[in-house]
Tab-separated table of N, CA and C in Angstrom:
chain	number	residue	atom	x	y	z
A	1	UNK	N	20.377	1.114	28.510
A	1	UNK	CA	19.554	1.655	29.407
A	1	UNK	C	18.583	0.607	29.727
A	2	UNK	N	17.638	0.793	30.529
A	2	UNK	CA	16.752	0.026	31.167
A	2	UNK	C	15.525	0.218	30.634
A	3	UNK	N	14.624	-0.771	30.356
A	3	UNK	CA	13.477	-0.767	29.574
A	3	UNK	C	12.159	-0.789	30.442
A	4	UNK	N	11.151	0.043	30.523
A	4	UNK	CA	10.279	0.289	31.211
A	4	UNK	C	9.162	-0.932	31.090
A	5	UNK	N	9.125	-1.937	31.995
A	5	UNK	CA	8.440	-2.925	32.123
A	5	UNK	C	9.220	-4.173	32.164
A	6	UNK	N	10.620	-3.841	31.761
A	6	UNK	CA	11.848	-4.871	31.754
A	6	UNK	C	11.440	-5.849	30.189
A	7	UNK	N	12.309	-7.123	30.605
A	7	UNK	CA	12.536	-8.040	29.712
A	7	UNK	C	10.856	-8.323	29.324
A	8	UNK	N	10.090	-8.484	30.424
A	8	UNK	CA	8.693	-8.839	30.056
A	8	UNK	C	8.191	-8.092	28.992
A	9	UNK	N	8.320	-6.776	29.056
A	9	UNK	CA	7.667	-5.938	27.896
A	9	UNK	C	8.029	-6.212	26.544
A	10	UNK	N	9.540	-6.386	26.821
A	10	UNK	CA	10.130	-6.688	25.190
A	10	UNK	C	9.609	-8.065	25.126
A	11	UNK	N	9.326	-9.162	25.576
A	11	UNK	CA	9.223	-10.259	25.157
A	11	UNK	C	7.515	-9.989	24.725
A	12	UNK	N	6.570	-9.484	25.334
A	12	UNK	CA	5.185	-9.263	25.212
A	12	UNK	C	5.079	-8.559	23.719
A	13	UNK	N	6.387	-7.767	23.279
A	13	UNK	CA	6.067	-7.064	21.896
A	13	UNK	C	6.544	-8.078	20.952
A	14	UNK	N	7.172	-9.388	21.476
A	14	UNK	CA	7.524	-10.182	20.345
A	14	UNK	C	6.449	-11.125	19.978
A	15	UNK	N	5.253	-10.961	20.566
A	15	UNK	CA	4.265	-11.786	20.001
A	15	UNK	C	3.370	-10.915	19.291
A	16	UNK	N	3.006	-11.609	17.817
A	16	UNK	CA	2.299	-10.610	17.043
A	16	UNK	C	0.840	-10.485	17.553
A	17	UNK	N	0.018	-9.657	16.937
A	17	UNK	CA	-1.469	-9.400	17.424
A	17	UNK	C	-1.901	-10.542	16.722
A	18	UNK	N	-3.113	-11.513	17.261
A	18	UNK	CA	-3.797	-12.561	16.609
A	18	UNK	C	-4.246	-11.696	15.111
A	19	UNK	N	-4.678	-10.940	15.231
A	19	UNK	CA	-5.571	-10.087	14.118
A	19	UNK	C	-4.387	-9.894	12.880
A	20	UNK	N	-3.290	-9.383	13.506
A	20	UNK	CA	-2.057	-9.330	12.219
A	20	UNK	C	-1.751	-10.388	11.937
A	21	UNK	N	-1.430	-11.421	12.697
A	21	UNK	CA	-0.803	-12.813	12.382
A	21	UNK	C	-1.570	-13.593	10.931
A	22	UNK	N	-3.036	-13.365	10.767
A	22	UNK	CA	-3.629	-13.477	9.743
A	22	UNK	C	-3.248	-13.461	8.671
A	23	UNK	N	-2.713	-11.974	8.367
A	23	UNK	CA	-2.085	-11.916	6.841
A	23	UNK	C	-0.833	-12.652	6.346
A	24	UNK	N	-0.132	-13.247	7.345
A	24	UNK	CA	0.867	-13.997	7.097
A	24	UNK	C	2.116	-13.158	6.294
A	25	UNK	N	2.561	-12.026	6.553
A	25	UNK	CA	3.218	-11.275	5.963
A	25	UNK	C	3.883	-10.471	7.148
A	26	UNK	N	3.385	-10.186	7.997
A	26	UNK	CA	3.906	-9.488	9.293
A	26	UNK	C	5.100	-10.322	9.888
A	27	UNK	N	6.515	-9.902	10.014
A	27	UNK	CA	7.460	-10.560	10.813
A	27	UNK	C	7.428	-10.498	12.128
A	28	UNK	N	7.653	-11.477	12.761
A	28	UNK	CA	7.782	-11.571	14.243
A	28	UNK	C	9.056	-10.527	14.495
A	29	UNK	N	9.187	-9.816	15.576
A	29	UNK	CA	10.346	-8.982	15.718
A	29	UNK	C	11.173	-9.987	16.495
A	30	UNK	N	12.509	-9.914	16.900
A	30	UNK	CA	13.159	-10.425	17.542
A	30	UNK	C	14.290	-9.433	17.925
A	31	UNK	N	14.508	-9.516	19.132
A	31	UNK	CA	15.967	-8.303	19.934
A	31	UNK	C	15.217	-7.478	20.332
A	32	UNK	N	15.819	-6.239	20.236
A	32	UNK	CA	15.456	-4.611	20.573
A	32	UNK	C	14.659	-3.965	19.636
A	33	UNK	N	15.054	-2.824	20.096
A	33	UNK	CA	14.357	-1.884	18.913
A	33	UNK	C	14.758	-2.064	17.542
A	34	UNK	N	14.069	-1.679	16.570
A	34	UNK	CA	14.646	-1.877	15.308
A	34	UNK	C	13.261	-1.925	14.314
A	35	UNK	N	13.225	-2.396	12.944
A	35	UNK	CA	12.300	-2.475	12.076
A	35	UNK	C	12.760	-3.907	11.229
A	36	UNK	N	11.312	-4.322	10.868
A	36	UNK	CA	11.366	-5.549	10.279
A	36	UNK	C	10.345	-5.454	9.355
A	37	UNK	N	10.818	-5.865	7.798
A	37	UNK	CA	9.869	-5.572	6.718
A	37	UNK	C	9.968	-6.812	5.320
A	38	UNK	N	9.209	-6.842	4.722
A	38	UNK	CA	9.107	-7.821	3.938
A	38	UNK	C	8.109	-7.536	2.845
A	39	UNK	N	8.155	-7.690	1.676
A	39	UNK	CA	7.166	-7.376	0.371
A	39	UNK	C	7.447	-8.689	-0.761
A	40	UNK	N	6.121	-8.901	-0.993
A	40	UNK	CA	6.299	-9.914	-2.323
A	40	UNK	C	5.035	-9.109	-3.282
A	41	UNK	N	5.747	-9.226	-4.454
A	41	UNK	CA	5.093	-8.625	-5.695
A	41	UNK	C	4.930	-9.718	-6.649
A	42	UNK	N	3.778	-9.852	-7.414
A	42	UNK	CA	3.633	-10.786	-8.603
A	42	UNK	C	2.880	-9.904	-9.652
A	43	UNK	N	3.473	-9.708	-10.668
A	43	UNK	CA	2.806	-8.698	-11.743
A	43	UNK	C	3.140	-9.818	-13.042
A	44	UNK	N	1.677	-9.563	-13.804
A	44	UNK	CA	1.639	-10.290	-15.048
A	44	UNK	C	1.380	-9.341	-16.062
A	45	UNK	N	1.749	-9.257	-16.970
A	45	UNK	CA	1.079	-8.414	-18.213
A	45	UNK	C	1.290	-9.224	-19.531
A	46	UNK	N	0.913	-8.832	-20.178
A	46	UNK	CA	0.429	-9.703	-21.725
A	46	UNK	C	0.005	-8.262	-22.696
A	47	UNK	N	0.413	-8.964	-24.164
A	47	UNK	CA	-0.143	-8.328	-25.040
A	47	UNK	C	-0.829	-9.109	-26.010
A	48	UNK	N	-1.888	-8.595	-26.939
A	48	UNK	CA	-2.440	-9.244	-27.989
A	48	UNK	C	-2.579	-8.166	-29.191
A	49	UNK	N	-2.250	-8.915	-30.254
A	49	UNK	CA	-2.430	-8.181	-31.599
A	49	UNK	C	-3.230	-8.610	-32.454
A	50	UNK	N	-4.323	-7.662	-32.704
A	50	UNK	CA	-5.483	-8.249	-33.699
A	50	UNK	C	-5.728	-6.988	-34.669
A	51	UNK	N	-5.418	-7.382	-35.807
A	51	UNK	CA	-5.650	-6.360	-36.835
A	51	UNK	C	-4.525	-5.636	-36.874
A	52	UNK	N	-4.607	-3.986	-36.801
A	52	UNK	CA	-3.743	-3.333	-36.575
A	52	UNK	C	-3.571	-2.806	-34.927
A	53	UNK	N	-4.261	-3.011	-34.239
A	53	UNK	CA	-4.377	-2.755	-32.800
A	53	UNK	C	-3.529	-3.535	-31.970
A	54	UNK	N	-3.246	-3.237	-30.790
A	54	UNK	CA	-2.597	-3.897	-29.692
A	54	UNK	C	-3.587	-3.824	-28.697
A	55	UNK	N	-3.900	-4.610	-27.715
A	55	UNK	CA	-4.482	-4.980	-26.378
A	55	UNK	C	-3.253	-5.179	-25.256
A	56	UNK	N	-3.362	-4.409	-24.676
A	56	UNK	CA	-2.351	-4.628	-23.191
A	56	UNK	C	-3.100	-4.987	-22.294
A	57	UNK	N	-2.773	-5.975	-21.373
A	57	UNK	CA	-3.273	-6.325	-19.919
A	57	UNK	C	-2.339	-6.325	-18.988
A	58	UNK	N	-2.226	-5.723	-17.617
A	58	UNK	CA	-1.338	-5.577	-16.666
A	58	UNK	C	-2.207	-6.166	-15.525
A	59	UNK	N	-1.868	-7.098	-14.783
A	59	UNK	CA	-2.077	-7.268	-13.160
A	59	UNK	C	-1.116	-7.398	-12.289
A	60	UNK	N	-1.742	-6.985	-11.111
A	60	UNK	CA	-0.365	-6.856	-10.017
A	60	UNK	C	-1.028	-6.971	-8.593
A	61	UNK	N	-0.091	-7.634	-7.931
A	61	UNK	CA	-0.731	-8.104	-6.395
A	61	UNK	C	0.739	-8.026	-5.408
A	62	UNK	N	0.321	-7.085	-4.518
A	62	UNK	CA	1.600	-6.956	-3.858
A	62	UNK	C	1.219	-7.378	-2.456
A	63	UNK	N	2.131	-7.645	-1.070
A	63	UNK	CA	1.547	-8.214	0.220
A	63	UNK	C	2.631	-7.485	1.068
A	64	UNK	N	2.676	-6.151	1.912
A	64	UNK	CA	3.783	-6.082	2.389
A	64	UNK	C	3.548	-6.204	4.133
A	65	UNK	N	4.569	-6.056	4.870
A	65	UNK	CA	4.519	-6.448	6.302
A	65	UNK	C	5.252	-5.889	6.817
A	66	UNK	N	5.176	-4.737	7.758
A	66	UNK	CA	6.236	-3.942	8.557
A	66	UNK	C	6.015	-4.192	9.852
A	67	UNK	N	7.049	-4.309	10.798
A	67	UNK	CA	6.928	-4.280	12.371
A	67	UNK	C	8.159	-3.126	12.606
A	68	UNK	N	7.442	-2.282	13.333
A	68	UNK	CA	8.745	-1.421	14.074
A	68	UNK	C	8.538	-1.517	15.466
A	69	UNK	N	9.771	-1.318	16.015
A	69	UNK	CA	9.777	-1.235	17.789
A	69	UNK	C	10.510	0.012	18.032
A	70	UNK	N	9.796	1.110	18.555
A	70	UNK	CA	10.905	2.126	18.700
A	70	UNK	C	10.633	2.573	20.368
A	71	UNK	N	11.363	3.443	20.926
A	71	UNK	CA	11.100	4.384	22.245
A	71	UNK	C	10.146	5.361	22.038
A	72	UNK	N	9.132	4.937	22.427
A	72	UNK	CA	7.857	5.786	22.518
A	72	UNK	C	8.416	7.177	22.846
A	73	UNK	N	8.991	7.772	23.625
A	73	UNK	CA	9.712	9.413	23.842
A	73	UNK	C	10.948	9.399	22.874
A	74	UNK	N	11.349	8.466	21.953
A	74	UNK	CA	12.523	8.694	21.252
A	74	UNK	C	13.696	9.246	22.016
A	75	UNK	N	14.079	8.678	23.134
A	75	UNK	CA	15.223	9.030	23.983
A	75	UNK	C	15.043	10.012	24.593
A	76	UNK	N	13.981	10.749	24.774
A	76	UNK	CA	13.642	11.874	25.923
A	76	UNK	C	12.919	11.268	27.195
A	77	UNK	N	13.967	11.273	28.470
A	77	UNK	CA	13.463	10.896	29.767
A	77	UNK	C	12.142	11.019	29.962
A	78	UNK	N	11.296	9.832	30.693
A	78	UNK	CA	10.089	9.783	30.728
A	78	UNK	C	9.871	9.793	32.135
A	79	UNK	N	10.969	9.440	32.919
A	79	UNK	CA	11.006	9.143	34.169
A	79	UNK	C	11.790	10.236	34.947
A	80	UNK	N	11.222	11.230	35.588
A	80	UNK	CA	12.451	12.552	36.059
A	80	UNK	C	13.732	12.082	36.675
A	81	UNK	N	14.862	12.466	36.307
A	81	UNK	CA	16.032	11.915	36.967
A	81	UNK	C	16.546	10.887	36.782
A	82	UNK	N	15.919	9.909	35.481
A	82	UNK	CA	16.409	8.773	35.121
A	82	UNK	C	16.255	8.689	33.693
A	83	UNK	N	17.311	9.060	33.037
A	83	UNK	CA	17.369	9.075	31.572
A	83	UNK	C	17.695	7.821	30.816
A	84	UNK	N	17.873	6.841	31.840
A	84	UNK	CA	18.227	5.567	31.025
A	84	UNK	C	17.102	4.567	30.868
A	85	UNK	N	15.893	5.004	30.845
A	85	UNK	CA	14.560	4.180	30.968
A	85	UNK	C	14.048	4.418	29.663
A	86	UNK	N	13.671	3.259	28.680
A	86	UNK	CA	12.795	3.508	27.321
A	86	UNK	C	11.640	2.792	27.538
A	87	UNK	N	10.741	3.051	27.152
A	87	UNK	CA	9.465	2.699	26.557
A	87	UNK	C	9.060	2.082	25.507
A	88	UNK	N	9.464	1.093	25.113
A	88	UNK	CA	9.128	0.208	23.663
A	88	UNK	C	7.625	0.398	23.308
A	89	UNK	N	7.578	0.441	22.049
A	89	UNK	CA	6.149	0.210	21.593
A	89	UNK	C	6.300	-0.152	20.477
A	90	UNK	N	5.719	-0.961	19.561
A	90	UNK	CA	5.455	-1.533	18.461
A	90	UNK	C	4.173	-1.266	17.726
A	91	UNK	N	4.622	-1.233	16.301
A	91	UNK	CA	3.255	-1.102	15.334
A	91	UNK	C	3.430	-2.464	14.227
A	92	UNK	N	2.684	-3.193	13.895
A	92	UNK	CA	2.433	-3.922	13.014
A	92	UNK	C	1.754	-3.329	11.870
A	93	UNK	N	2.391	-3.561	10.548
A	93	UNK	CA	1.293	-2.945	9.424
A	93	UNK	C	1.236	-4.035	8.384
A	94	UNK	N	0.335	-4.257	7.929
A	94	UNK	CA	0.330	-5.089	6.654
A	94	UNK	C	-0.780	-4.399	5.690
A	95	UNK	N	0.020	-4.462	4.303
A	95	UNK	CA	-0.604	-3.835	3.279
A	95	UNK	C	-0.648	-4.947	1.906
A	96	UNK	N	-2.116	-4.885	1.584
A	96	UNK	CA	-2.573	-5.533	0.351
A	96	UNK	C	-2.740	-4.538	-0.776
A	97	UNK	N	-2.252	-4.695	-2.022
A	97	UNK	CA	-2.435	-3.959	-3.029
A	97	UNK	C	-2.871	-4.651	-4.186
A	98	UNK	N	-3.895	-4.249	-5.079
A	98	UNK	CA	-4.295	-4.920	-6.376
A	98	UNK	C	-4.400	-3.729	-7.691
A	99	UNK	N	-3.686	-4.233	-8.790
A	99	UNK	CA	-3.588	-3.094	-9.611
A	99	UNK	C	-3.964	-3.773	-11.128
A	100	UNK	N	-5.451	-3.577	-11.839
A	100	UNK	CA	-5.380	-4.012	-13.293
A	100	UNK	C	-5.295	-2.725	-13.927
A	101	UNK	N	-4.975	-2.843	-15.007
A	101	UNK	CA	-4.990	-2.164	-16.293
A	101	UNK	C	-5.116	-2.762	-17.639
A	102	UNK	N	-5.865	-1.997	-18.817
A	102	UNK	CA	-6.320	-2.694	-19.727
A	102	UNK	C	-6.038	-1.327	-20.964
A	103	UNK	N	-5.163	-1.242	-21.824
A	103	UNK	CA	-5.189	-0.283	-22.536
A	103	UNK	C	-5.381	-0.919	-24.248
A	104	UNK	N	-5.805	-0.025	-25.412
A	104	UNK	CA	-6.025	-0.704	-26.375
A	104	UNK	C	-5.300	0.633	-27.318
A	105	UNK	N	-4.310	0.124	-28.222
A	105	UNK	CA	-3.683	1.143	-29.075
A	105	UNK	C	-3.691	0.957	-30.434
A	106	UNK	N	-4.189	1.977	-31.085
A	106	UNK	CA	-4.213	2.046	-32.489
A	106	UNK	C	-2.951	1.854	-33.242
A	107	UNK	N	-2.925	1.772	-34.411
A	107	UNK	CA	-1.392	1.529	-35.504
A	107	UNK	C	-1.051	2.756	-35.254
A	108	UNK	N	0.294	2.788	-35.173
A	108	UNK	CA	1.007	4.047	-34.922
A	108	UNK	C	1.853	4.444	-36.145
A	109	UNK	N	1.581	4.032	-37.217
A	109	UNK	CA	2.158	4.319	-38.425
A	109	UNK	C	1.149	5.348	-39.328
A	110	UNK	N	0.123	5.835	-38.732
A	110	UNK	CA	-1.383	6.709	-39.674
A	110	UNK	C	-0.890	8.035	-39.053
A	111	UNK	N	-1.731	8.867	-39.847
A	111	UNK	CA	-1.505	10.323	-39.337
A	111	UNK	C	-2.390	10.608	-37.905
A	112	UNK	N	-3.437	9.456	-37.695
A	112	UNK	CA	-4.169	9.455	-36.353
A	112	UNK	C	-4.107	8.471	-35.734
A	113	UNK	N	-3.493	8.690	-34.252
A	113	UNK	CA	-3.493	7.617	-33.289
A	113	UNK	C	-4.040	7.773	-32.231
A	114	UNK	N	-4.354	7.028	-31.246
A	114	UNK	CA	-4.867	6.763	-30.261
A	114	UNK	C	-4.715	5.896	-29.246
A	115	UNK	N	-5.123	6.250	-28.204
A	115	UNK	CA	-4.932	5.080	-26.692
A	115	UNK	C	-6.043	4.855	-25.905
A	116	UNK	N	-6.633	4.146	-25.797
A	116	UNK	CA	-7.721	4.370	-24.786
A	116	UNK	C	-7.480	3.119	-23.793
A	117	UNK	N	-7.650	3.371	-22.481
A	117	UNK	CA	-7.629	2.421	-21.346
A	117	UNK	C	-8.409	2.828	-20.442
A	118	UNK	N	-8.295	1.551	-19.163
A	118	UNK	CA	-8.879	1.588	-17.719
A	118	UNK	C	-8.044	1.183	-16.787
A	119	UNK	N	-7.845	1.817	-15.527
A	119	UNK	CA	-7.270	0.754	-14.309
A	119	UNK	C	-8.120	0.969	-13.379
A	120	UNK	N	-7.922	0.054	-12.416
A	120	UNK	CA	-8.332	0.064	-11.125
A	120	UNK	C	-7.225	-0.459	-10.236
A	121	UNK	N	-7.236	0.334	-8.943
A	121	UNK	CA	-6.146	-0.029	-7.817
A	121	UNK	C	-6.923	-0.354	-6.676
A	122	UNK	N	-6.679	-0.926	-5.631
A	122	UNK	CA	-7.313	-1.544	-4.760
A	122	UNK	C	-6.088	-1.232	-3.628
A	123	UNK	N	-6.127	-0.680	-2.541
A	123	UNK	CA	-5.185	-1.163	-1.035
A	123	UNK	C	-5.979	-1.330	-0.103
A	124	UNK	N	-5.610	-2.354	0.765
A	124	UNK	CA	-6.218	-2.601	2.133
A	124	UNK	C	-4.890	-2.378	3.386
A	125	UNK	N	-5.369	-1.450	4.067
A	125	UNK	CA	-4.184	-1.131	4.754
A	125	UNK	C	-4.393	-1.487	6.315
A	126	UNK	N	-3.759	-2.252	6.944
A	126	UNK	CA	-4.075	-2.500	8.422
A	126	UNK	C	-2.883	-2.471	9.318
A	127	UNK	N	-3.400	-1.678	10.335
A	127	UNK	CA	-2.121	-1.094	11.366
A	127	UNK	C	-2.646	-1.725	12.762
A	128	UNK	N	-1.804	-2.372	13.684
A	128	UNK	CA	-2.001	-2.938	14.346
A	128	UNK	C	-1.093	-2.257	15.594
A	129	UNK	N	-1.414	-1.079	16.448
A	129	UNK	CA	-0.395	-0.234	17.175
A	129	UNK	C	-0.190	-0.957	18.608
A	130	UNK	N	1.030	-1.015	18.972
A	130	UNK	CA	1.421	-1.428	20.455
A	130	UNK	C	0.504	-3.120	20.706
A	131	UNK	N	1.118	-3.983	19.715
A	131	UNK	CA	0.585	-5.170	19.809
A	131	UNK	C	0.349	-6.015	20.978
A	132	UNK	N	1.228	-5.638	21.931
A	132	UNK	CA	1.618	-5.984	23.148
A	132	UNK	C	0.438	-6.340	24.063
A	133	UNK	N	-0.883	-5.464	23.611
A	133	UNK	CA	-2.128	-5.487	24.365
A	133	UNK	C	-2.927	-5.561	23.381
A	134	UNK	N	-3.918	-6.805	23.776
A	134	UNK	CA	-5.073	-7.210	22.674
A	134	UNK	C	-5.898	-5.765	22.722
A	135	UNK	N	-6.036	-4.999	23.326
A	135	UNK	CA	-7.006	-3.804	23.370
A	135	UNK	C	-6.400	-2.809	22.693
A	136	UNK	N	-5.275	-2.948	21.972
A	136	UNK	CA	-4.751	-1.870	21.206
A	136	UNK	C	-5.533	-1.252	19.856
A	137	UNK	N	-5.180	-0.217	19.450
A	137	UNK	CA	-6.154	0.581	18.657
A	137	UNK	C	-5.820	-0.222	17.195
A	138	UNK	N	-6.642	-0.250	16.326
A	138	UNK	CA	-6.506	-1.007	15.085
A	138	UNK	C	-7.156	0.186	14.116
A	139	UNK	N	-6.408	0.205	12.913
A	139	UNK	CA	-6.691	1.215	11.884
A	139	UNK	C	-6.433	0.231	10.708
A	140	UNK	N	-7.945	0.605	10.185
A	140	UNK	CA	-8.033	-0.530	8.887
A	140	UNK	C	-8.997	0.364	7.919
A	141	UNK	N	-8.341	0.551	6.751
A	141	UNK	CA	-8.573	1.209	5.380
A	141	UNK	C	-8.227	0.699	4.457
A	142	UNK	N	-9.627	1.104	3.502
A	142	UNK	CA	-9.584	0.518	2.342
A	142	UNK	C	-9.323	1.867	1.128
A	143	UNK	N	-8.776	1.670	0.296
A	143	UNK	CA	-8.573	2.834	-0.957
A	143	UNK	C	-8.874	2.280	-2.079
A	144	UNK	N	-9.804	2.536	-2.871
A	144	UNK	CA	-10.036	2.227	-4.222
A	144	UNK	C	-10.173	3.372	-5.497
A	145	UNK	N	-9.458	3.352	-6.197
A	145	UNK	CA	-9.243	4.195	-7.529
A	145	UNK	C	-9.700	3.506	-8.624
A	146	UNK	N	-10.452	3.917	-9.535
A	146	UNK	CA	-11.001	3.958	-10.809
A	146	UNK	C	-10.583	4.919	-11.651
A	147	UNK	N	-9.708	4.398	-13.167
A	147	UNK	CA	-9.923	5.549	-13.737
A	147	UNK	C	-9.929	4.997	-15.539
A	148	UNK	N	-10.457	6.209	-15.905
A	148	UNK	CA	-10.444	5.805	-17.768
A	148	UNK	C	-9.608	6.629	-18.408
A	149	UNK	N	-9.120	6.365	-19.281
A	149	UNK	CA	-8.077	7.382	-19.768
A	149	UNK	C	-7.796	7.298	-21.251
A	150	UNK	N	-7.310	8.081	-22.126
A	150	UNK	CA	-7.098	8.012	-23.467
A	150	UNK	C	-6.201	9.321	-23.996
A	151	UNK	N	-5.661	9.206	-25.363
A	151	UNK	CA	-4.652	10.028	-26.053
A	151	UNK	C	-5.092	9.923	-27.419
A	152	UNK	N	-5.090	11.083	-27.909
A	152	UNK	CA	-5.316	11.272	-29.728
A	152	UNK	C	-4.396	12.071	-30.013
A	153	UNK	N	-3.372	11.757	-31.050
A	153	UNK	CA	-2.565	12.227	-31.931
A	153	UNK	C	-3.050	12.592	-33.224
A	154	UNK	N	-2.783	13.717	-34.023
A	154	UNK	CA	-3.294	13.733	-35.209
A	154	UNK	C	-2.234	14.369	-35.935
A	155	UNK	N	-1.373	14.072	-36.786
A	155	UNK	CA	-0.390	14.793	-37.671
A	155	UNK	C	-1.113	15.985	-38.547
A	156	UNK	N	-1.122	17.096	-38.248
A	156	UNK	CA	-1.641	18.008	-38.952
A	156	UNK	C	-0.652	18.354	-40.341
A	157	UNK	N	0.582	18.422	-40.461
A	157	UNK	CA	1.345	18.346	-41.431
A	157	UNK	C	2.730	17.597	-40.843
A	158	UNK	N	3.763	17.212	-41.705
A	158	UNK	CA	4.701	16.548	-41.163
A	158	UNK	C	5.673	17.398	-40.071
A	159	UNK	N	5.468	18.508	-39.978
A	159	UNK	CA	5.848	18.980	-38.729
A	159	UNK	C	5.220	19.421	-37.727
A	160	UNK	N	3.555	19.399	-37.633
A	160	UNK	CA	2.731	19.691	-36.673
A	160	UNK	C	1.921	18.560	-36.242
A	161	UNK	N	1.887	18.224	-35.068
A	161	UNK	CA	1.397	17.459	-34.326
A	161	UNK	C	0.338	17.923	-33.319
A	162	UNK	N	-1.063	17.682	-33.305
A	162	UNK	CA	-1.898	17.894	-32.365
A	162	UNK	C	-2.326	16.823	-31.450
A	163	UNK	N	-2.073	16.799	-30.130
A	163	UNK	CA	-2.266	15.787	-29.122
A	163	UNK	C	-3.151	16.171	-28.147
A	164	UNK	N	-3.962	15.411	-27.533
A	164	UNK	CA	-4.932	15.795	-26.772
A	164	UNK	C	-4.824	14.418	-25.672
A	165	UNK	N	-5.127	14.793	-24.468
A	165	UNK	CA	-4.904	13.758	-23.730
A	165	UNK	C	-6.203	13.927	-22.387
A	166	UNK	N	-6.653	12.775	-21.992
A	166	UNK	CA	-7.586	13.095	-21.156
A	166	UNK	C	-7.442	12.101	-19.794
A	167	UNK	N	-7.995	12.108	-18.699
A	167	UNK	CA	-8.145	11.127	-17.793
A	167	UNK	C	-9.289	11.235	-16.930
A	168	UNK	N	-10.039	10.596	-16.603
A	168	UNK	CA	-10.814	10.617	-15.239
A	168	UNK	C	-10.905	9.747	-14.090
A	169	UNK	N	-10.720	10.011	-13.226
A	169	UNK	CA	-10.305	9.225	-12.288
A	169	UNK	C	-11.348	9.289	-10.919
A	170	UNK	N	-11.949	8.425	-10.203
A	170	UNK	CA	-12.769	8.394	-9.101
A	170	UNK	C	-12.336	7.423	-8.005
A	171	UNK	N	-11.843	8.234	-6.815
A	171	UNK	CA	-11.187	7.403	-5.714
A	171	UNK	C	-12.240	7.554	-4.602
A	172	UNK	N	-12.056	6.579	-3.918
A	172	UNK	CA	-12.944	6.096	-2.553
A	172	UNK	C	-12.066	5.719	-1.536
A	173	UNK	N	-11.979	6.487	-0.454
A	173	UNK	CA	-11.448	6.029	0.648
A	173	UNK	C	-12.116	5.572	1.802
A	174	UNK	N	-11.775	4.563	2.788
A	174	UNK	CA	-12.915	4.441	3.583
A	174	UNK	C	-12.307	3.722	4.774
A	175	UNK	N	-12.360	4.172	5.740
A	175	UNK	CA	-11.822	3.968	7.411
A	175	UNK	C	-12.899	3.134	7.773
A	176	UNK	N	-12.460	1.608	7.893
A	176	UNK	CA	-13.223	0.456	8.085
A	176	UNK	C	-13.365	0.133	9.486
A	177	UNK	N	-12.732	0.667	10.511
A	177	UNK	CA	-12.320	0.474	11.583
A	177	UNK	C	-11.462	1.493	12.422
A	178	UNK	N	-11.703	2.083	13.436
A	178	UNK	CA	-10.481	3.231	14.069
A	178	UNK	C	-10.795	3.166	15.484
A	179	UNK	N	-9.772	2.634	16.176
A	179	UNK	CA	-9.805	2.742	17.681
A	179	UNK	C	-9.448	1.163	18.311
A	180	UNK	N	-10.305	1.301	19.533
A	180	UNK	CA	-10.203	-0.142	20.467
A	180	UNK	C	-11.269	-0.983	19.852
A	181	UNK	N	-10.727	-2.307	19.348
A	181	UNK	CA	-11.400	-2.968	18.754
A	181	UNK	C	-12.418	-4.260	20.009
A	182	UNK	N	-12.014	-3.692	20.977
A	182	UNK	CA	-12.756	-4.241	22.047
A	182	UNK	C	-13.748	-3.536	22.854
A	183	UNK	N	-14.114	-2.427	22.279
A	183	UNK	CA	-15.279	-1.411	23.023
A	183	UNK	C	-16.235	-1.693	21.662
A	184	UNK	N	-17.546	-1.426	22.240
A	184	UNK	CA	-18.675	-1.390	21.588
A	184	UNK	C	-18.447	-0.521	20.336
């Protein structure tokens, strides 16, 4: 089929939006329609035993980049009488994630056992639709989740255990920018 705007349109879609290029994770598309994706993740964890207790720590960082190029009308003709034309559009997405967690665990051989913990998750989401135009919309969002949690077990008898678990979580979602970044 034919591409609306011809090869020049496809070539323009092969140039990353300068704002998305700064993230260093979004792959430059090549060829026709399709998708390109990559992810890097680093996770560190460790445990420290002191007395009868264990302190567990976890830290994780991920960086994901996705480029997708599709026919805007998904194969439905948009030129009357010409079902062969496609109108390719592209979206570039960069996601950065950070996760931290700490847990304190009591000895596990007594009648009373507990676990106390805290965690934090932070996601930066940036989407650059139709990067062929520098005036394309930008969707930048931040999501932050913080939590504290715990569990308590008490062996009432050898056959009965009372267990209580709880979690308090606070989530915050912010749209930093939505729309055409060239407008006031």
